Coordinates of C-alpha atoms in Angstrom, one line a residue:
M1 CA 16.7 232.8 244.0
P2 CA 19.7 230.7 244.4
K3 CA 23.0 230.8 241.9
D4 CA 23.0 227.4 239.6
A5 CA 26.2 225.4 240.6
A6 CA 27.5 225.0 236.8
V7 CA 26.9 228.7 236.8
E8 CA 29.2 229.5 240.1
E9 CA 31.7 227.4 239.3
F10 CA 32.1 228.9 235.7
A11 CA 32.6 232.5 237.3
R12 CA 34.8 230.8 239.9
L13 CA 37.9 230.2 236.6
V14 CA 36.2 233.6 235.0
R15 CA 37.7 235.1 238.5
E16 CA 40.9 232.7 239.0
L17 CA 42.2 234.3 235.4
K18 CA 41.1 238.2 236.1
A19 CA 43.2 237.5 240.0
R20 CA 45.8 235.9 238.0
D21 CA 46.1 238.9 235.8
G22 CA 46.2 241.5 237.4
R23 CA 44.6 244.1 235.3
S24 CA 41.3 245.8 236.3
Y25 CA 37.8 245.7 235.1
E26 CA 38.2 248.7 233.0
A27 CA 41.4 247.5 231.0
L28 CA 40.4 243.6 231.0
G29 CA 36.9 245.5 229.6
R30 CA 38.9 247.2 226.3
R31 CA 40.4 243.9 225.3
L32 CA 37.9 242.3 224.9
S33 CA 35.4 245.1 223.1
V34 CA 33.5 244.3 226.5
S35 CA 32.8 247.1 229.6
A36 CA 33.5 246.9 232.7
S37 CA 30.4 246.1 234.1
T38 CA 29.7 243.1 231.6
L39 CA 33.0 241.7 232.8
H40 CA 32.1 241.9 236.3
R41 CA 29.1 240.0 236.4
Y42 CA 30.8 237.2 234.3
C43 CA 33.0 237.1 237.6
S44 CA 29.9 237.7 239.8
G45 CA 27.8 234.9 238.0
A46 CA 25.5 237.4 237.4
T47 CA 25.8 236.6 233.7
V48 CA 27.2 234.0 230.8
P49 CA 27.7 235.3 228.1
E50 CA 26.2 234.0 224.8
E51 CA 29.1 232.9 222.9
F52 CA 32.1 231.4 224.4
A53 CA 34.5 233.3 222.2
V54 CA 35.5 236.1 224.6
V55 CA 35.8 233.6 227.6
D56 CA 38.2 232.3 225.8
R57 CA 39.9 235.6 224.7
L58 CA 40.1 236.6 227.9
A59 CA 41.7 233.3 229.2
L60 CA 44.6 234.0 225.7
L61 CA 44.6 237.7 227.0
C62 CA 45.6 235.9 231.8
G63 CA 47.5 232.7 229.8
A64 CA 46.2 230.1 230.6
D65 CA 46.9 227.5 229.1
E66 CA 45.6 224.2 226.4
E67 CA 44.2 221.8 229.4
E68 CA 42.7 225.4 231.4
R69 CA 40.8 226.9 228.0
R70 CA 39.1 222.8 227.7
A71 CA 37.7 223.1 231.5
L72 CA 36.5 226.7 231.6
E73 CA 35.1 225.5 227.8
T74 CA 33.4 222.7 229.5
A75 CA 31.9 224.3 232.2
W76 CA 30.6 227.6 230.2
T77 CA 28.7 225.4 228.5
E78 CA 26.8 224.1 231.5
A79 CA 26.7 227.5 233.0
D80 CA 25.0 227.7 229.7
R81 CA 22.4 225.2 229.3
A82 CA 21.7 225.9 232.8
R83 CA 21.1 229.5 231.5
R84 CA 18.3 229.1 229.1
R85 CA 16.3 226.3 231.4
A86 CA 16.0 229.5 233.5
V87 CA 15.3 232.0 230.2
P88 CA 11.5 232.8 231.1
P89 CA 9.2 232.0 227.9
A90 CA 7.0 234.6 226.6
P91 CA 3.6 235.5 227.5
S92 CA 1.5 234.6 224.2
P93 CA -0.7 237.3 222.8
A94 CA -3.9 237.4 224.0
P95 CA -6.5 236.1 221.3
V96 CA -8.8 238.3 219.8
P97 CA -12.9 237.1 220.2
V98 CA -14.5 236.7 216.5
P99 CA -18.0 237.4 216.0
S100 CA -20.1 234.4 215.3
A101 CA -22.1 234.6 211.8
P102 CA -26.0 234.5 211.9
E103 CA -27.1 231.0 211.5
P104 CA -29.5 230.6 208.6
E105 CA -33.3 230.8 208.7
P106 CA -34.7 227.5 207.4
G107 CA -36.6 227.8 204.6
P108 CA -38.8 224.5 203.1
E109 CA -38.2 221.6 202.4
P110 CA -38.7 221.3 198.5
G111 CA -40.8 218.5 197.2
L112 CA -39.0 215.7 196.2
E113 CA -40.0 214.3 192.5
P114 CA -40.1 211.6 191.5
E115 CA -36.8 210.2 189.0
P116 CA -37.8 209.7 185.5
S117 CA -37.8 206.3 184.7
A118 CA -35.4 204.8 181.4
P119 CA -36.8 203.3 178.7
E120 CA -36.4 199.5 178.5
P121 CA -34.0 198.5 176.1
S122 CA -35.4 196.2 173.0
P123 CA -33.9 193.0 172.7
E124 CA -31.3 192.6 170.6
P125 CA -32.0 190.1 167.9
E126 CA -30.1 186.4 168.2
P127 CA -27.3 185.5 166.2
T128 CA -27.7 183.3 163.2
P129 CA -25.1 180.1 164.1
T130 CA -22.5 179.6 161.4
A131 CA -20.2 176.5 160.8
P132 CA -16.5 177.4 161.7
E133 CA -14.0 177.9 158.7
A134 CA -12.0 175.2 158.2
P135 CA -8.1 176.1 158.7
R136 CA -6.2 177.0 154.9
R137 CA -3.5 175.7 153.5
L138 CA -0.1 177.8 152.9
P139 CA 1.0 177.4 149.4
S140 CA 3.7 174.9 149.0
L141 CA 6.8 176.4 147.3
P142 CA 9.0 174.6 144.5
A143 CA 11.7 173.1 146.3
P144 CA 14.5 175.3 144.1
L145 CA 13.1 178.5 145.7
L146 CA 13.5 176.6 149.2
V147 CA 17.3 175.2 148.3
T148 CA 18.2 179.6 147.1
A149 CA 16.8 180.9 150.2
A150 CA 19.0 178.9 152.7
V151 CA 21.6 179.4 150.7
V152 CA 21.0 183.0 151.8
L153 CA 19.8 183.3 155.0
V154 CA 23.6 181.5 155.1
V155 CA 25.6 184.2 153.6
L156 CA 23.8 186.8 155.3
A157 CA 24.9 184.8 159.1
L158 CA 29.1 184.7 158.0
A159 CA 28.9 188.2 156.9
A160 CA 27.5 189.9 160.1
A161 CA 29.9 187.7 162.0
L162 CA 32.8 188.6 159.8
L163 CA 31.8 192.4 160.5
G164 CA 30.9 192.1 163.9
R165 CA 33.8 191.1 165.0
P166 CA 36.7 194.1 165.9
S167 CA 40.2 193.8 163.4
R168 CA 43.4 193.5 165.3
T169 CA 46.2 194.3 164.2
P170 CA 50.1 194.9 164.8
S171 CA 49.7 198.8 165.6
A172 CA 46.5 199.7 167.4
P173 CA 47.4 197.5 170.4
T174 CA 45.3 197.2 173.0
T175 CA 44.2 199.5 175.6
A176 CA 43.2 199.1 179.0
P177 CA 41.0 201.4 180.5
T178 CA 41.3 204.8 182.3
S179 CA 40.6 205.6 185.5
S180 CA 39.5 209.5 186.2
P181 CA 41.3 211.6 188.2
S182 CA 39.5 211.7 192.3
P183 CA 39.4 215.4 192.9
E184 CA 41.2 217.6 195.4
K185 CA 39.9 217.1 198.7
E186 CA 39.0 220.6 200.1
Q187 CA 40.9 222.3 202.2
P188 CA 39.5 223.5 205.9
L189 CA 40.2 227.9 205.9
P190 CA 43.2 228.9 208.0
F191 CA 41.4 230.1 210.6
T192 CA 38.1 230.3 212.3
W193 CA 35.5 232.8 212.8
T194 CA 32.4 233.6 215.4
I195 CA 30.5 236.2 215.5
G196 CA 27.8 238.1 218.2
S197 CA 24.6 240.3 216.3
Q198 CA 22.6 240.7 219.4
L199 CA 24.9 243.2 221.4
W200 CA 23.9 246.0 223.0
Q201 CA 25.7 249.6 222.9
G202 CA 26.6 249.8 227.1
D203 CA 25.2 246.2 227.2
C204 CA 22.0 247.8 227.9
G205 CA 21.2 250.1 225.1
H206 CA 18.7 249.2 222.0
T207 CA 15.7 249.4 220.4
Y208 CA 13.8 246.7 218.8
L209 CA 10.7 246.1 216.3
V210 CA 8.0 244.6 217.3
D211 CA 5.7 242.9 216.2
R212 CA 3.7 242.4 219.6
A213 CA 0.8 244.9 221.6
P214 CA 2.9 245.7 224.8
R215 CA 0.8 243.2 227.4
A216 CA 2.6 241.0 224.9
V217 CA 6.1 241.5 225.3
A218 CA 7.8 239.9 228.1
P219 CA 10.4 242.6 229.9
P220 CA 14.0 243.6 228.9
P221 CA 17.0 240.4 228.7
V222 CA 20.3 241.3 230.2
T223 CA 22.7 240.9 227.3
A224 CA 23.9 237.4 227.5
D225 CA 19.7 236.8 226.7
A226 CA 19.2 238.0 224.3
R227 CA 19.6 235.9 221.6
A228 CA 16.7 233.7 223.2
W229 CA 14.2 236.9 223.8
A230 CA 14.7 238.2 220.6
G231 CA 14.1 234.7 218.7
A232 CA 10.8 234.2 220.9
H233 CA 8.9 237.5 220.2
G234 CA 10.7 237.8 216.1
A235 CA 12.3 240.8 216.7
V236 CA 13.6 242.8 214.5
H237 CA 17.3 245.8 215.3
G238 CA 15.9 249.0 215.0
G239 CA 17.8 251.5 213.8
E240 CA 21.1 249.7 214.6
T241 CA 22.8 246.2 213.6
L242 CA 25.7 245.8 216.3
V243 CA 27.8 242.8 214.7
R244 CA 31.5 241.7 216.6
V245 CA 33.8 239.6 214.7
T246 CA 36.0 237.3 216.4
V247 CA 39.1 236.0 214.5
Q248 CA 41.9 233.5 215.5
G249 CA 43.8 231.6 213.2
R250 CA 44.7 227.9 213.2
S251 CA 49.0 228.2 213.3
P252 CA 50.4 229.0 215.9
S253 CA 52.9 230.4 213.9
T254 CA 51.9 231.2 209.8
A255 CA 49.3 234.1 210.3
V256 CA 46.2 235.3 208.1
V257 CA 46.2 238.5 206.1
L258 CA 43.3 240.0 207.0
H259 CA 43.1 243.0 203.8
A260 CA 39.3 243.7 203.7
L261 CA 35.9 244.4 204.9
H262 CA 33.2 244.9 202.5
V263 CA 29.0 245.1 202.8
R264 CA 27.1 243.4 200.7
V265 CA 23.3 244.8 201.2
V266 CA 20.9 241.7 199.4
G267 CA 17.3 243.6 200.0
R268 CA 15.5 247.0 200.6
A269 CA 12.2 247.6 201.6
A270 CA 10.1 249.5 203.9
P271 CA 9.6 249.1 207.4
P272 CA 7.2 247.2 209.0
P273 CA 4.8 249.3 210.9
W274 CA 5.7 247.5 214.1
D275 CA 6.1 248.8 218.4
A276 CA 9.8 249.6 218.7
Y277 CA 11.2 248.4 222.5
R278 CA 14.2 250.6 224.3
M279 CA 16.5 247.9 226.4
G280 CA 17.2 250.7 228.2
E281 CA 17.6 254.6 228.3
G282 CA 20.4 256.2 230.3
C283 CA 22.8 253.4 230.2
G284 CA 26.4 254.7 228.5
G285 CA 29.6 253.2 229.0
A286 CA 32.4 255.7 229.4
V287 CA 34.7 252.9 226.6
T288 CA 33.7 253.4 223.5
P289 CA 35.2 250.3 221.1
R290 CA 37.2 251.5 218.0
H291 CA 34.1 250.2 215.3
F292 CA 33.3 249.8 211.4
A293 CA 30.8 252.4 210.6
V294 CA 28.4 251.4 208.1
D295 CA 25.2 253.7 206.2
L296 CA 22.4 251.4 204.6
D297 CA 21.0 254.3 203.5
R298 CA 23.8 254.6 201.0
P299 CA 22.8 252.7 197.7
R300 CA 26.8 250.9 198.1
P301 CA 27.4 251.2 202.0
L302 CA 31.2 251.0 202.8
A303 CA 32.9 249.6 206.5
R304 CA 34.3 253.1 207.1
P305 CA 37.1 253.0 209.9
V306 CA 36.0 254.5 213.4
D307 CA 38.3 255.7 216.6
G308 CA 36.7 254.0 220.1
H309 CA 37.2 255.9 223.5
D310 CA 38.3 255.9 226.7
A311 CA 36.8 257.6 229.1
S312 CA 36.7 255.4 232.0
G313 CA 40.3 256.4 233.6
A314 CA 42.1 259.9 235.2
E315 CA 42.6 261.3 231.6
S316 CA 40.6 260.1 228.1
R317 CA 42.5 258.4 225.7
T318 CA 41.7 257.4 222.1
I319 CA 41.6 254.0 220.6
P320 CA 43.1 253.7 217.4
A321 CA 40.9 252.4 214.2
V322 CA 41.3 249.1 212.8
S323 CA 43.6 249.4 209.7
F324 CA 43.5 247.1 207.1
P325 CA 44.7 245.4 206.7
Y326 CA 46.7 243.2 209.7
K327 CA 47.4 239.4 210.4
V328 CA 45.7 236.8 212.7
T329 CA 47.4 233.9 214.3
A330 CA 45.8 231.7 217.2
S331 CA 47.3 233.0 219.8
D332 CA 46.7 236.5 218.3
P333 CA 43.7 236.9 217.3
E334 CA 41.1 240.0 216.5
E335 CA 38.0 241.4 217.1
L336 CA 36.1 243.4 214.6
L337 CA 32.7 245.1 215.4
V338 CA 30.5 246.4 212.8
S339 CA 27.6 249.3 213.4
A340 CA 25.3 249.0 211.0
R341 CA 22.1 252.0 210.6
T342 CA 19.8 252.7 208.8
A343 CA 16.4 255.6 209.0
G344 CA 14.1 255.1 207.0
C345 CA 15.4 250.9 205.2
D346 CA 14.4 247.0 206.5
C347 CA 18.1 245.9 205.5
R348 CA 19.4 242.5 205.2
W349 CA 22.8 242.7 204.4
Y350 CA 25.9 240.7 205.0
L351 CA 29.6 241.0 205.6
E352 CA 32.6 239.7 203.0
L353 CA 35.8 239.3 204.7
E354 CA 39.2 239.2 201.9
W355 CA 42.4 236.8 203.6
S356 CA 45.6 235.8 202.5
S357 CA 47.4 232.4 203.8
G358 CA 50.8 231.9 202.0
D359 CA 49.9 230.9 199.0
R360 CA 46.2 231.0 199.0
S361 CA 43.7 233.9 199.7
G362 CA 40.3 233.8 199.5
T363 CA 36.6 235.6 201.0
V364 CA 34.7 234.4 203.4
R365 CA 30.8 235.0 204.0
I366 CA 29.5 236.1 207.4
T367 CA 26.2 235.3 207.8
D368 CA 23.8 235.9 211.1
G369 CA 24.1 231.9 211.5
G370 CA 23.1 231.4 207.5
K371 CA 20.8 234.2 206.8
P372 CA 22.1 237.9 206.3
F373 CA 21.4 240.1 209.2
R374 CA 18.5 242.3 209.3
T375 CA 18.4 246.4 210.4
S376 CA 14.8 248.5 210.8
G377 CA 14.8 251.9 210.8
I378 CA 12.5 253.0 213.6
A379 CA 10.9 256.2 212.1
G380 CA 7.9 257.5 213.3
R381 CA 7.4 254.7 215.5
P382 CA 5.7 253.9 218.4
A383 CA 8.4 253.9 220.9
Y384 CA 7.9 251.5 224.1
A385 CA 10.2 251.5 227.7
Y386 CA 9.3 249.1 230.8
D387 CA 9.0 250.5 234.3
T388 CA 10.6 248.1 236.3
V389 CA 8.3 249.8 239.3
E390 CA 5.1 248.7 237.6
G391 CA 6.4 245.8 235.3
R392 CA 5.5 246.3 232.2
W393 CA 5.7 248.9 229.1
I394 CA 5.4 252.5 229.2
T395 CA 5.3 255.3 225.5
A396 CA 8.0 257.3 225.5
A397 CA 5.5 259.9 227.2
E398 CA 5.0 258.0 230.4
S399 CA 9.1 257.6 230.7
G400 CA 9.9 260.8 230.2
Q401 CA 12.1 260.2 227.3
S402 CA 12.0 261.1 223.6
G403 CA 13.5 260.9 220.2

């Protein structure tokens, strides 16, 4: 299938950035927390990144200026639209025939009985006409009482007028009404953050729980289309959720200090009885990025920093874990990779990032588009892998895989 022109234009700009920098795919991939094969697919146009953050990070590493970054974002937007148009829709589950209920046998019609007639009302006697009453005449009051009543009314009116008028004295000047001060406009955060929540180990190893039979599940997508695939199938992360948080300051000179990363579990339930679908088998990469490991089965999960490992070169080396606190600016962003695992919980959770900048400080809540992240255990669930030769999902026993 020929590549879309927008995808090819985006791939050309990425290739130019990579050629200008001169570093290998492995070296750049380590800085971007992606594998060398994924970066190569970006440059060849085989894959379009799901988010622009990783592309913008590459542009900063390769020394791109603002105009080049804007052109790159425009090209990525057009390529991403083309990628979304090319995503095949998920097959609809086959309808299950419902047996029709037997029709009731007709019975004999009941006889129609005549309605009882109501008794006719007896005529009421006509009223006897009476002569209209003459209007009553009010008794007249003596003249002295009328005068007295008039005087009393005048006195009451004068008293009401005097009492209702506010008194003015030199010691009590009239004060002008004052307006309450308007509340201050809330200042924006001194940094921006984006997330990627549909990541796979080594860009191909991941498991989803789906409430569908294998015949109603589409083939595994490429990593860039994982969000669309999971949304179309109502899929839930099985066993592990990888979340990448990219934090970048707004100012090139004023740094933002990140102090801590916390995990908040807001819901626990038993894992749903759905089937497990593996996106890939035996596709681990040579680079294990540094990350924060989270055990969601603990009563109070913690984000524990873990070293990464790089075995892509002649000698393997350790990638030191991120240690708080550290700083970010507009030209020096940072990526935090969180690996949250569970064995027996259907967990809903989110992250909190503590920060400070100058005389300001706060905590930002990191969610999956306003909703908590969701990770569910897969122990005891039927597992399937995709057979690319036969073009169908097969069981783990058929594929020779276990666990």
